[in-house]
Short mmCIF file of C-alpha atoms in Angstrom, two decimals:
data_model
loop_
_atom_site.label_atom_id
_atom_site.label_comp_id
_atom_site.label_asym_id
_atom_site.label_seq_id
_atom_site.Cartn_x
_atom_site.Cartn_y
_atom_site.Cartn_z
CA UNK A 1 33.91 6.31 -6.43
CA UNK A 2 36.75 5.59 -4.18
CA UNK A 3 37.71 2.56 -2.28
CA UNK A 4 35.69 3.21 0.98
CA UNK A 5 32.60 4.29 -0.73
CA UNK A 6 32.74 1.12 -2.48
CA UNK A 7 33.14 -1.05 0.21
CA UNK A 8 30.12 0.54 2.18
CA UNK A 9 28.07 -0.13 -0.83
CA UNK A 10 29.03 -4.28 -0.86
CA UNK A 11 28.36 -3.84 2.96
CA UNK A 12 25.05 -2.47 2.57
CA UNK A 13 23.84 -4.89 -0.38
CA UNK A 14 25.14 -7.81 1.65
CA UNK A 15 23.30 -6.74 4.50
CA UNK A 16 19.82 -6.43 2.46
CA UNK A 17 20.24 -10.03 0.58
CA UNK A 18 20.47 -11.76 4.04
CA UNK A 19 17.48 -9.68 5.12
CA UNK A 20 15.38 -12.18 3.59
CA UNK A 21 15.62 -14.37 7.16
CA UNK A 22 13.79 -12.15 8.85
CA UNK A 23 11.44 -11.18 6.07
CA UNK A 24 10.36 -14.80 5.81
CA UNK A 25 10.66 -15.30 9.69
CA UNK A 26 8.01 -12.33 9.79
CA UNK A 27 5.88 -13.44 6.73
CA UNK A 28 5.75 -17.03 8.73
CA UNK A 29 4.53 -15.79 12.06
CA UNK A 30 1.91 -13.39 10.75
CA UNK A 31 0.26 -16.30 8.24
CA UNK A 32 0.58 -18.76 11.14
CA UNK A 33 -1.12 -16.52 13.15
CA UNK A 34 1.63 -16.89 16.33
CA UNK A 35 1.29 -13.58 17.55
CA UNK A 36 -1.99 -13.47 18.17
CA UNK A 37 -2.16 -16.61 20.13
CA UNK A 38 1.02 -15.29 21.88
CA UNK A 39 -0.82 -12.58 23.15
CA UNK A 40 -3.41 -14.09 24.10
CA UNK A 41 -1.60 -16.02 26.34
CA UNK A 42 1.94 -17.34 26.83
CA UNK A 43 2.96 -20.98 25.42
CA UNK A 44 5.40 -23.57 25.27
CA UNK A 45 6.28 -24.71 21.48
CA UNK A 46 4.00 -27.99 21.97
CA UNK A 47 1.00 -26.32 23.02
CA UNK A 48 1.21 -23.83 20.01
CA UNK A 49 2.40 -26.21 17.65
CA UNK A 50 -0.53 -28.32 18.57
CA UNK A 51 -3.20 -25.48 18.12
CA UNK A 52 -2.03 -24.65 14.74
CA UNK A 53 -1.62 -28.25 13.71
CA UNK A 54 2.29 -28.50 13.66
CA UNK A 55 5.26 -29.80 14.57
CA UNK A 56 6.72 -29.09 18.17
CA UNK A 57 10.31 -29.14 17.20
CA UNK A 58 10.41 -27.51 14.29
CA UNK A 59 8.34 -25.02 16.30
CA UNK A 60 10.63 -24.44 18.95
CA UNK A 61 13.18 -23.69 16.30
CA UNK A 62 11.30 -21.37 15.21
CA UNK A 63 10.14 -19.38 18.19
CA UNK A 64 14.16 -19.07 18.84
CA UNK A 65 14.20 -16.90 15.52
CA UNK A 66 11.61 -14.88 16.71
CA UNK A 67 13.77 -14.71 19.83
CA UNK A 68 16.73 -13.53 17.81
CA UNK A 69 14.40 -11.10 15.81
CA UNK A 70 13.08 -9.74 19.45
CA UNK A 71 10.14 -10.11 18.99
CA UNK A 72 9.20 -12.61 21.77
CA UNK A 73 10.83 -14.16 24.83
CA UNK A 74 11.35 -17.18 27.04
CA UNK A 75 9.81 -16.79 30.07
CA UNK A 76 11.39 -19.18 33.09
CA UNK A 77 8.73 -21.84 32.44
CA UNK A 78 9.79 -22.37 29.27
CA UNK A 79 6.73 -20.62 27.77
CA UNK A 80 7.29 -17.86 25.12
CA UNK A 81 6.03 -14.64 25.08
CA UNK A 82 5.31 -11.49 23.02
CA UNK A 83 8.06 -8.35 23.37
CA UNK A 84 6.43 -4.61 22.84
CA UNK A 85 7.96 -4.74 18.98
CA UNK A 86 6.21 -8.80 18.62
CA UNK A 87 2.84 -7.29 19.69
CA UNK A 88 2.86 -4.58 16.97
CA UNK A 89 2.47 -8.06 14.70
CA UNK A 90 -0.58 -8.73 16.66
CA UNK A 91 -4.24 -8.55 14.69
CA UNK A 92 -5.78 -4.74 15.58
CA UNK A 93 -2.16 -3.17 16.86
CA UNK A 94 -2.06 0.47 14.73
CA UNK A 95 1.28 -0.70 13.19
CA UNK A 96 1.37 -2.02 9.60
CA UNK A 97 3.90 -4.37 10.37
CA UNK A 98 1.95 -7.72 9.77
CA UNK A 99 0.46 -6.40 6.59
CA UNK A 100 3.97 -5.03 5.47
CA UNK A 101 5.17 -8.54 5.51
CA UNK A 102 2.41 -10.07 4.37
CA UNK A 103 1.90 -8.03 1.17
CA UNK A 104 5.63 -8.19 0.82
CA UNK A 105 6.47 -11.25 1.06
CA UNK A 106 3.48 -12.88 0.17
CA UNK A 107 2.28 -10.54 -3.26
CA UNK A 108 5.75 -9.22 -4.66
CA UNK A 109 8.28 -11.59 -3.83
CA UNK A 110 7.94 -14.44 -6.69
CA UNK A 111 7.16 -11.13 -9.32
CA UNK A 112 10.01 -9.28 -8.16
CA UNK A 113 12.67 -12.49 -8.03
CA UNK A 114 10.51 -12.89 -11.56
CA UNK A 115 11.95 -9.68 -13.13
CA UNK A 116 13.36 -11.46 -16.10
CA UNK A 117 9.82 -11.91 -17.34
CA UNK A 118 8.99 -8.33 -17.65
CA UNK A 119 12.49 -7.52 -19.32
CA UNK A 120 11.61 -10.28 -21.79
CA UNK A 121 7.99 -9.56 -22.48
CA UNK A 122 7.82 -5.99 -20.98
CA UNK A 123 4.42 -7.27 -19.11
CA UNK A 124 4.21 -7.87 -15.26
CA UNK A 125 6.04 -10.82 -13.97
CA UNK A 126 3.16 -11.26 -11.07
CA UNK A 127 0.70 -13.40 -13.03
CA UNK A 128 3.74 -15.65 -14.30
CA UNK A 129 4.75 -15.87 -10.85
CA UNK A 130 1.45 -16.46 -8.74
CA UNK A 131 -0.92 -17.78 -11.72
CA UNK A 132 -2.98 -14.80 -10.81
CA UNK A 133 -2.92 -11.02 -12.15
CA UNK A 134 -2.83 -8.50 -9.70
CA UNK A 135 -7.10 -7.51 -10.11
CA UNK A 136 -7.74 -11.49 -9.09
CA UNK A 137 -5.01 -11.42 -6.26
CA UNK A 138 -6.41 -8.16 -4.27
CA UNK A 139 -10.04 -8.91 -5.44
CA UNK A 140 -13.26 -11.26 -4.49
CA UNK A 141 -12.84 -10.44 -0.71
CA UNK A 142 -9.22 -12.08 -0.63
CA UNK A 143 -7.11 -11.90 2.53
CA UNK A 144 -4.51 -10.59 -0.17
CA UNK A 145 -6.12 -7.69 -0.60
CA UNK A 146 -7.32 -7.24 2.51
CA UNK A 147 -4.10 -7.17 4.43
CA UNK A 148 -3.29 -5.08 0.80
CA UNK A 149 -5.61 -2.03 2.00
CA UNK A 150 -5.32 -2.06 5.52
CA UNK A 151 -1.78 -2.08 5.14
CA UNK A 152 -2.42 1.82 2.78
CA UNK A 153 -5.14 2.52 5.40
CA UNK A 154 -2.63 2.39 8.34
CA UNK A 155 -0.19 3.81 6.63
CA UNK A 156 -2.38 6.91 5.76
CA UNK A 157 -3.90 7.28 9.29
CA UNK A 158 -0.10 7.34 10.55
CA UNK A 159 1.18 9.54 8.13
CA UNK A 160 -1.70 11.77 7.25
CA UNK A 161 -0.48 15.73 6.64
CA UNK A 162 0.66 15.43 3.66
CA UNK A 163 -2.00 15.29 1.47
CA UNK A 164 -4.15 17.22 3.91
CA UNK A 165 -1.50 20.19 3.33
CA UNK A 166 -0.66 20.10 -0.47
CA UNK A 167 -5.33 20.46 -0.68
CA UNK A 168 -4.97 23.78 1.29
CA UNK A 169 -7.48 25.11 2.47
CA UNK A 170 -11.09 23.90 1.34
CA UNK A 171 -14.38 25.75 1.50
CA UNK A 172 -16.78 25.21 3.92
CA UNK A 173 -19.33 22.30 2.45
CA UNK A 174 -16.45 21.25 0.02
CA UNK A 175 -17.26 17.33 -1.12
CA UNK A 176 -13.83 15.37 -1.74
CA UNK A 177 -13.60 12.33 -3.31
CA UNK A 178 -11.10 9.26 -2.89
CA UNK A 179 -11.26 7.42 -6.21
CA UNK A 180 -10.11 4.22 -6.73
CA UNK A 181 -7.82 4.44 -3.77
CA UNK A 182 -8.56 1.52 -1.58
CA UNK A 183 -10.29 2.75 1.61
CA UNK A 184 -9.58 6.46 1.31
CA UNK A 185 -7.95 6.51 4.80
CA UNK A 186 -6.17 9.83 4.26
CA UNK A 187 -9.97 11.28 4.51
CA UNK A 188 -10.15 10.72 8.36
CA UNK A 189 -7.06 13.65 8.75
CA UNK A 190 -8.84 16.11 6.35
CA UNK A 191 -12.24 15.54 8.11
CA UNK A 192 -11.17 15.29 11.56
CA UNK A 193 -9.72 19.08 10.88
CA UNK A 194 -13.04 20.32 9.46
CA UNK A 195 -16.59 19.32 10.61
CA UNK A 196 -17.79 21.33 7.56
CA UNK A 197 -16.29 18.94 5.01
CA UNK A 198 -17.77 15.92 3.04
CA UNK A 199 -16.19 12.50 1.75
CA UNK A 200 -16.66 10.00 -0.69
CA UNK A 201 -15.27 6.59 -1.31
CA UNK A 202 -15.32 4.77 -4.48
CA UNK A 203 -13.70 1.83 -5.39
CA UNK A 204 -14.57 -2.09 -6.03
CA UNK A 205 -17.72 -3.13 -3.63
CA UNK A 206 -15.50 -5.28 -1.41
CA UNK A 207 -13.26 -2.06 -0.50
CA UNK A 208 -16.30 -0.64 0.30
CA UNK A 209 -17.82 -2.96 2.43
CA UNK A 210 -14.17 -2.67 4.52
CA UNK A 211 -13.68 1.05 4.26
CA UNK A 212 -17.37 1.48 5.71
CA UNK A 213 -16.08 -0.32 8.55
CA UNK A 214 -13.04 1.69 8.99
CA UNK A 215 -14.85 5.05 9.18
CA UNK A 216 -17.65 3.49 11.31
CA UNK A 217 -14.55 2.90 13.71
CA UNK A 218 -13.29 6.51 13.33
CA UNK A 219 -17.02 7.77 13.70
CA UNK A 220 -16.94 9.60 10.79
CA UNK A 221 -18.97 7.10 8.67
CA UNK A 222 -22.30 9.35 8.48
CA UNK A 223 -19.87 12.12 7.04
CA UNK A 224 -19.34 10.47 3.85
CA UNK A 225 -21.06 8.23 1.15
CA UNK A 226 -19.88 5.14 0.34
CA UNK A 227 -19.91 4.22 -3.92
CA UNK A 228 -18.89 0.58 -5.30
CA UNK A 229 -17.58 0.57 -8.95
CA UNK A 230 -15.00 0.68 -11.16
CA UNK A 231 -12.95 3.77 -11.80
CA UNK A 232 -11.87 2.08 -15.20
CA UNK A 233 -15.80 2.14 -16.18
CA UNK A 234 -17.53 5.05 -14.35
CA UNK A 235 -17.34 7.02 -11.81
CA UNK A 236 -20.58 8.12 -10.28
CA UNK A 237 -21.68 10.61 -7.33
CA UNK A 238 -20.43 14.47 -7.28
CA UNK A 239 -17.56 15.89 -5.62
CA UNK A 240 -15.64 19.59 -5.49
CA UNK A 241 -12.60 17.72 -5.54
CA UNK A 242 -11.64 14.45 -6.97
CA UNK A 243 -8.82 12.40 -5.50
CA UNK A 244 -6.94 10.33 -7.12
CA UNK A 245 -4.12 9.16 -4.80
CA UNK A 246 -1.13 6.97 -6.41
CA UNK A 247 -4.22 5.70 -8.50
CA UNK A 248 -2.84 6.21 -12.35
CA UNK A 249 0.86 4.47 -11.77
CA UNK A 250 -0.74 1.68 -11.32
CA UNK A 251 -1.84 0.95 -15.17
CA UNK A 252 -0.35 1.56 -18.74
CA UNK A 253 -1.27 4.48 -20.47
CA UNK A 254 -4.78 3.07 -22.01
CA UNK A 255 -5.98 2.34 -18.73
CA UNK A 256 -4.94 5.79 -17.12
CA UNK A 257 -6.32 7.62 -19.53
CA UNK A 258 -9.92 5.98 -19.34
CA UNK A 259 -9.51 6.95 -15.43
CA UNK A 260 -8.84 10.76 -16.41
CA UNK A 261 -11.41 10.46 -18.75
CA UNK A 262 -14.18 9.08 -16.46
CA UNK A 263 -12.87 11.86 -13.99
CA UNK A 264 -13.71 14.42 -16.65
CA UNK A 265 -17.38 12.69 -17.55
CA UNK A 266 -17.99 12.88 -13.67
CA UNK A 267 -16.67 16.90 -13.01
CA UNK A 268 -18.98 19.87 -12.94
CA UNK A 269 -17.81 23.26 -13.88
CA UNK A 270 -16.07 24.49 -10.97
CA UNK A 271 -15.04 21.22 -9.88
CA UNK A 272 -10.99 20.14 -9.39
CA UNK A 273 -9.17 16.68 -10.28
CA UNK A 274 -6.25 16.13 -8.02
CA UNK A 275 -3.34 13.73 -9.41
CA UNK A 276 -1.29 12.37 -5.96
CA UNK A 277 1.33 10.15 -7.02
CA UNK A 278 5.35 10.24 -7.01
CA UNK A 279 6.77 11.02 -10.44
CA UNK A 280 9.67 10.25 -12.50
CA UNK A 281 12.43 12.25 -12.03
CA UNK A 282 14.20 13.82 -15.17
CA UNK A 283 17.56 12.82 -14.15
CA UNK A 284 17.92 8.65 -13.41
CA UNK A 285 19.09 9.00 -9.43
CA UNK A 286 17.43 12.09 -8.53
CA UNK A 287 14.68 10.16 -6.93
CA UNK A 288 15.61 6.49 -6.31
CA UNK A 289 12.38 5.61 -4.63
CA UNK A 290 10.43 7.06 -7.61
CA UNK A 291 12.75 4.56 -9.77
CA UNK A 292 11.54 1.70 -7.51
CA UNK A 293 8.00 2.82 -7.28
CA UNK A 294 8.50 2.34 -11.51
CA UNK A 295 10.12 -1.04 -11.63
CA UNK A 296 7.49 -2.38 -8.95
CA UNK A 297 4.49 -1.00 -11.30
CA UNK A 298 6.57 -3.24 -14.24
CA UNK A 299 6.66 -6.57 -11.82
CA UNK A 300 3.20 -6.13 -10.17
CA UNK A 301 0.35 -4.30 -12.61
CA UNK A 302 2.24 -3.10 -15.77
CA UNK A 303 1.96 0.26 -14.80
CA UNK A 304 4.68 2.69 -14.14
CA UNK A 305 6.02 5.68 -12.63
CA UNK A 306 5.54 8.99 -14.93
CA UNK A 307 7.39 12.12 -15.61
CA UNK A 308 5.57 15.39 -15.47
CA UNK A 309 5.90 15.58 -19.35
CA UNK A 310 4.28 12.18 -19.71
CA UNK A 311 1.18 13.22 -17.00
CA UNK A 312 0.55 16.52 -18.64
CA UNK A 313 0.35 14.12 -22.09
CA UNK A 314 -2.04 12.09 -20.46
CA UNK A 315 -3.83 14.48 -18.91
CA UNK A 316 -4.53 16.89 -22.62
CA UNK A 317 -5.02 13.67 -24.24
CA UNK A 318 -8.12 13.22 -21.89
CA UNK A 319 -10.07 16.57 -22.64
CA UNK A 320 -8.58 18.41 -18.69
CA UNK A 321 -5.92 20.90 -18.38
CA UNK A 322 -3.47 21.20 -15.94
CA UNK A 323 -3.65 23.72 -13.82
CA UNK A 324 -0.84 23.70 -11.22
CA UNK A 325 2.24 21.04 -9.81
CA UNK A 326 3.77 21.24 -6.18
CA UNK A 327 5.75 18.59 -4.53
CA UNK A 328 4.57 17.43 -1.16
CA UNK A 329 6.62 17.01 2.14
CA UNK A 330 6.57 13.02 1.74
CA UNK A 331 8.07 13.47 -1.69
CA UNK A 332 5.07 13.03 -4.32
CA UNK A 333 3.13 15.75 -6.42
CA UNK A 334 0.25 17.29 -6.62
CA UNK A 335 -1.21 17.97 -9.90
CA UNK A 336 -4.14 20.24 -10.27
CA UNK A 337 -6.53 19.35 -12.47
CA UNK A 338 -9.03 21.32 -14.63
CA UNK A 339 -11.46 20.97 -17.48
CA UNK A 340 -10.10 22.21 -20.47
#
């Protein structure tokens, strides 16, 4: 590494430790809820500060952040405003920012400033950190998980190809199944593109309750059934294909394989299980977000990341065969799954 190189390292790692300003800044406004009211209509600090029960000056201070940030403005008046980037914060707006910085901030910053937990225990630092484990934080119809899953679902109704691509084409009348995947909002893409195709959703009955909502939004509800449960116990209703979309990183090995095992209780002859998830590169720095993607599993819900080697383990160990591995434009895998 010479000289230069190094120095544009320092630069860059200097430059992501102060980003905590702005990630806080962010984290502050959403919970407050200032954008919304901004949009609503334009204030000066003391008229906010007294609809959300604090203090003008401290408010005022604040708004200049925001300022700073761009993401609002002073008009003449002296009242502030939203910018185009401050409304994307606002409650509806089809960016994920809010729920970004909300999950972000909110869920993994004490686990991941926590990290010296896991590497003494080699358990998840989140329930040390937040009193909570990571089941309790997203569950019971918690604004944590909420913003959780509609932060996925926007994600996967912006970003939704990929997925639809690596499945290839599906037979008319095909069922496909989202298991365990929050609201299964990667189904809208593959069911927009085909009127011949079916859906299912399954995951914990508060998901449900939201995901039946989303769909009702994208008209699509009537399309697919809706199934509350736990993939960890059973997994009920019949599908061609069976989804399970960055689902297994998320637990240790006994968990995962009581998923792929439920998979293989629920599967007809004929039908396929398909494994979604990035995996662990052989060589450490061949896939640096698959590295993260590892070491946030160890902070949040003591899973982890897996090489190929270690999902075709799993996978044998639970009675199913693989069948086939191709890596997707957005950089996960595929893994076709059979019965053996």
């Amino acid at each position: 590494m010479d000289e230069d190189e190094q120095r544009a390292i320092e630069e860059r790692l200097k430059g992501q430790i102060a980003a905590y300003h702005e990630a806080a800044l962010l984290f502050t406004a959403v919970t407050a809820g200032v954008p919304d009211l901004l949009k609503a209509e334009p204030r000066d600090p003391e008229v906010l500060a007294s609809e959300l029960g604090l203090q003008p000056e401290a408010m005022r201070r604040f708004l200049r952040g925001l300022v700073a940030m761009k993401l609002c403005k002073v008009r003449e008046d002296g009242r502030f405003v939203l910018t185009p980037a401050g409304n994307a914060l606002t409650h509806g707006n089809p960016s994920n920012l809010s729920e970004k910085a909300f999950v972000a901030v909110g869920q993994y910053w004490m686990p991941w400033m926590s990290m010296m937990y896991s590497l003494r225990t080699g358990k998840p630092s989140l329930p040390f950190a937040l009193n909570k484990t990571a089941a309790d934080w997203r569950g019971a119809r918690s604004d944590e998980g909420r913003f959780l899953f509609r932060y996925v679902a926007k994600e996967e109704l912006a970003n939704p190809g990929a997925l639809t691509e690596a499945l290839g084409d599906l037979p008319e009348g095909t069922v496909i199944a989202s298991v365990g995947g929050g609201y299964g909002a990667w189904l809208a893409d593959i069911l927009g593109r085909d009127n011949a195709l079916k859906g299912i959703v399954f995951d914990a009955p508060p998901v449900i309750d939201d995901a039946m909502r989303l769909f009702g939004v994208l008209g699509l509800e009537e399309r697919i059934a809706f199934l509350p449960g736990d993939v960890r116990e059973e997994i009920p209703g019949k599908a061609n294909i069976y989804v399970l979309k960055s689902v297994l990183q998320q637990h240790d090995d006994e968990g995962a394989g009581a998923i792929l095992r439920n998979c293989r209780q629920a599967m007809d002859p004929g039908s396929r299980l398909v494994v979604y998830e990035r995996l662990m590169p052989d060589t450490p720095g061949e896939d640096p977000e698959a590295i993260m993607v590892d070491l946030h599993m160890l902070a949040i819900t003591g899973g982890r990341a897996r090489s190929l080697t270690q999902m075709e383990a799993l996978i044998a160990d639970a009675g199913l065969k693989l069948a086939g591995h191709r890596k997707s434009a957005d950089g996960l895998t595929l893994l076709d799954i059979h019965a053996a």
